[in-house]
Amino acid sequence: MTSANRYLTSWEGYWSTATGAPGEIFWDADPPHAAQQDLVLFQDYVDPQLPLIDLGCGNGTQTRFLADRFARVIGTEISPTVVAIAQTKNAAPNVSYRILDVLCPGDAQALHEEIGDANVYMRTVLHQLSPADHATAIQSIEGLLGIRGILYLIELSSAAEPYFTQLIKQYGPPPGLARVFQHEITPGMLNENDIEVLFPTDRFTLLRTGTSHIYTVHTLPTDEVVIVPAFYAILRRRQS
Ligand SMILES: C[S@@+](CC[C@H](N)C(=O)[O-])C[C@H]1O[C@@H](n2cnc3c(N)ncnc32)[C@H](O)[C@@H]1O
C-alpha cells in the first residue's frame, strides 16, 4: 500500500464511522476559537480577492466561517466521505468542496491551473502526515500558492506531546482522541524550530510566526476545555 493510500484508508475509516454526536470530532472547535482567531493573525497579509483553499478541511466547520470573509473558498480533502459531509453541513454559495490529496503535487498543480494563485489555510493537517511526506505536501502547497498566495498554518507544537502525556496520565485518553487512534491515525508533532527546514528560505519567506493553541471539544471533569499547545506560521513563496 502506498503511503497516500494509507492516509486514505485511515481517514475514510475515521470519517465514515462518524455519527455526528456532539464532541465526537476532537478538534472541531467553534470558529471563534479556531478560524476566527487565525484570521486575526493572517488577515493583514492576504489579498481577500484571491480564492482561499482550506487544505484538509475536514467537515468544513472552519471553511464555512472563512467563506464570510473571502470571495471564494474551496475546501479540499483526501476523504470523499468528509467532502460529502461538508457539502451537506457547511454549504454556502461561494464555497465548494473537492477531493485533493496533498501528497499528489500534480493534482495540486492542476487545481492551480484551474483557479490561479490561491491563499492556503491549513489547520492541523501537516502533523498528521509522516515526516517523510512533509516535503511532498509542501511541494503541493507551493504549487497552489503561486506568486501571490500566502499560507497560514497552525499545528501542534513540541509542547503538545508533554501536554498530552500529562493529560492522559491524569484523566485517561479523551474519547475523541481514542477514536483517532482506533483508525490507526498516528499524529506526530512538528517542531516549530524546523519551520525554516520545512519551508527553506530559497523558496519561501516567513512573514510571521508565534505560539498559539488548538481548542478541542473535550471538557475535563474540572470543566476546563482541553486546549493543546500549538504554533502558527504565515509564509509566502519567495519573490525573486
Ligand atoms: C485533524 S483533521 C483537521 C480538519 C480541519 N482542518 C479542521 O481544523 O477541522 C486533519 C484532516 O486532514 C485530512 N487529511 C489527512 N491526510 C490528508 C491528505 N493526504 N490530503 C488531504 N487531506 C488530508 C483528514 O481527512 C482530516 O480531515
PDB file of C-alpha atoms and ligand atoms in Angstrom, residues 3-8 10-12 14-15 25-29 34-35 38 54-63 76-80 82 98-104 121-129 133 137 154-155 180 185 187 214, ligand 1:
ATOM      1  CA  SER A   3       1.689   5.960   1.906  1.00  0.00           C
ATOM      2  CA  ALA A   4      -1.048   8.060   0.248  1.00  0.00           C
ATOM      3  CA  ASN A   5      -3.406   5.057   0.308  1.00  0.00           C
ATOM      4  CA  ARG A   6      -2.600   4.535   3.975  1.00  0.00           C
ATOM      5  CA  TYR A   7      -3.927   8.026   4.732  1.00  0.00           C
ATOM      6  CA  LEU A   8      -6.978   7.492   2.557  1.00  0.00           C
ATOM      7  CA  SER A  10      -7.375   5.609   7.773  1.00  0.00           C
ATOM      8  CA  TRP A  11      -9.265   8.851   7.212  1.00  0.00           C
ATOM      9  CA  GLU A  12     -12.086   7.250   5.264  1.00  0.00           C
ATOM     10  CA  TYR A  14     -12.495   7.720  10.607  1.00  0.00           C
ATOM     11  CA  TRP A  15     -14.994   9.898   8.751  1.00  0.00           C
ATOM     12  CA  ILE A  25     -14.567  15.251  16.423  1.00  0.00           C
ATOM     13  CA  PHE A  26     -11.806  16.145  18.853  1.00  0.00           C
ATOM     14  CA  TRP A  27     -10.533  19.321  17.101  1.00  0.00           C
ATOM     15  CA  ASP A  28     -13.901  20.584  15.821  1.00  0.00           C
ATOM     16  CA  ALA A  29     -13.917  23.830  17.822  1.00  0.00           C
ATOM     17  CA  ALA A  34     -10.313  28.473  15.654  1.00  0.00           C
ATOM     18  CA  ALA A  35     -10.530  30.149  12.209  1.00  0.00           C
ATOM     19  CA  ASP A  38      -6.389  32.566  12.999  1.00  0.00           C
ATOM     20  CA  ASP A  54      -8.892  25.251   3.280  1.00  0.00           C
ATOM     21  CA  LEU A  55      -6.498  22.359   2.837  1.00  0.00           C
ATOM     22  CA  GLY A  56      -7.557  19.235   4.737  1.00  0.00           C
ATOM     23  CA  CYS A  57     -10.803  20.993   5.646  1.00  0.00           C
ATOM     24  CA  GLY A  58     -12.472  18.076   7.452  1.00  0.00           C
ATOM     25  CA  ASN A  59     -16.219  18.617   7.926  1.00  0.00           C
ATOM     26  CA  GLY A  60     -15.996  22.254   6.801  1.00  0.00           C
ATOM     27  CA  THR A  61     -16.710  23.983  10.140  1.00  0.00           C
ATOM     28  CA  GLN A  62     -13.844  26.437   9.645  1.00  0.00           C
ATOM     29  CA  THR A  63     -14.300  26.584   5.842  1.00  0.00           C
ATOM     30  CA  THR A  76     -10.068  20.197  -0.071  1.00  0.00           C
ATOM     31  CA  GLU A  77      -9.803  16.753   1.473  1.00  0.00           C
ATOM     32  CA  ILE A  78      -8.408  13.279   0.973  1.00  0.00           C
ATOM     33  CA  SER A  79     -11.633  11.667   2.234  1.00  0.00           C
ATOM     34  CA  PRO A  80     -14.635  11.521  -0.150  1.00  0.00           C
ATOM     35  CA  VAL A  82     -15.996  14.038   4.607  1.00  0.00           C
ATOM     36  CA  ARG A  98     -13.446  18.683  -3.544  1.00  0.00           C
ATOM     37  CA  ILE A  99     -11.057  15.801  -3.199  1.00  0.00           C
ATOM     38  CA  LEU A 100      -7.373  16.661  -3.226  1.00  0.00           C
ATOM     39  CA  ASP A 101      -4.675  14.512  -1.691  1.00  0.00           C
ATOM     40  CA  VAL A 102      -1.948  16.920  -0.600  1.00  0.00           C
ATOM     41  CA  LEU A 103       0.556  14.184  -1.424  1.00  0.00           C
ATOM     42  CA  CYS A 104      -0.297  14.465  -5.126  1.00  0.00           C
ATOM     43  CA  TYR A 121      -5.377  27.882   5.224  1.00  0.00           C
ATOM     44  CA  MET A 122      -4.233  24.678   6.889  1.00  0.00           C
ATOM     45  CA  ARG A 123      -5.302  23.774  10.429  1.00  0.00           C
ATOM     46  CA  THR A 124      -3.748  20.694  12.000  1.00  0.00           C
ATOM     47  CA  VAL A 125      -3.017  18.755   8.809  1.00  0.00           C
ATOM     48  CA  LEU A 126       0.769  18.662   8.380  1.00  0.00           C
ATOM     49  CA  HIS A 127       1.382  16.934  11.712  1.00  0.00           C
ATOM     50  CA  GLN A 128      -0.983  14.133  10.595  1.00  0.00           C
ATOM     51  CA  LEU A 129       1.499  13.208   7.893  1.00  0.00           C
ATOM     52  CA  ASP A 133       5.831  13.043   3.458  1.00  0.00           C
ATOM     53  CA  ALA A 137       2.934  18.123   0.862  1.00  0.00           C
ATOM     54  CA  ILE A 154      -1.425  26.114  12.596  1.00  0.00           C
ATOM     55  CA  GLU A 155      -0.050  22.883  14.014  1.00  0.00           C
ATOM     56  CA  VAL A 180      -8.403   8.839  16.127  1.00  0.00           C
ATOM     57  CA  ILE A 185      -4.051   7.615  12.578  1.00  0.00           C
ATOM     58  CA  PRO A 187      -0.478  12.116  14.783  1.00  0.00           C
ATOM     59  CA  ILE A 214      -5.748  24.362  19.306  1.00  0.00           C
TER      60      ILE A 214
HETATM   61  C1  LIG B   1      -7.098  16.942  12.317  1.00  0.00           C
HETATM   62  S1  LIG B   1      -8.104  16.998  10.910  1.00  0.00           S
HETATM   63  C2  LIG B   1      -8.318  18.759  10.704  1.00  0.00           C
HETATM   64  C3  LIG B   1      -9.521  19.107   9.875  1.00  0.00           C
HETATM   65  C4  LIG B   1      -9.756  20.617   9.678  1.00  0.00           C
HETATM   66  N1  LIG B   1      -8.576  21.280   9.146  1.00  0.00           N
HETATM   67  C5  LIG B   1     -10.206  21.276  10.965  1.00  0.00           C
HETATM   68  O1  LIG B   1      -9.433  22.027  11.546  1.00  0.00           O
HETATM   69  O2  LIG B   1     -11.335  20.995  11.377  1.00  0.00           O
HETATM   70  C6  LIG B   1      -6.978  16.578   9.592  1.00  0.00           C
HETATM   71  C7  LIG B   1      -7.676  16.450   8.242  1.00  0.00           C
HETATM   72  O3  LIG B   1      -6.686  16.210   7.233  1.00  0.00           O
HETATM   73  C8  LIG B   1      -7.235  15.344   6.274  1.00  0.00           C
HETATM   74  N2  LIG B   1      -6.112  14.690   5.564  1.00  0.00           N
HETATM   75  C9  LIG B   1      -5.309  13.711   6.039  1.00  0.00           C
HETATM   76  N3  LIG B   1      -4.409  13.350   5.104  1.00  0.00           N
HETATM   77  C10 LIG B   1      -4.639  14.140   4.009  1.00  0.00           C
HETATM   78  C11 LIG B   1      -4.049  14.227   2.728  1.00  0.00           C
HETATM   79  N4  LIG B   1      -3.029  13.423   2.366  1.00  0.00           N
HETATM   80  N5  LIG B   1      -4.536  15.140   1.850  1.00  0.00           N
HETATM   81  C12 LIG B   1      -5.582  15.939   2.199  1.00  0.00           C
HETATM   82  N6  LIG B   1      -6.201  15.884   3.404  1.00  0.00           N
HETATM   83  C13 LIG B   1      -5.726  15.003   4.311  1.00  0.00           C
HETATM   84  C14 LIG B   1      -8.079  14.375   7.097  1.00  0.00           C
HETATM   85  O4  LIG B   1      -9.086  13.708   6.333  1.00  0.00           O
HETATM   86  C15 LIG B   1      -8.656  15.283   8.167  1.00  0.00           C
HETATM   87  O5  LIG B   1      -9.944  15.754   7.838  1.00  0.00           O
END
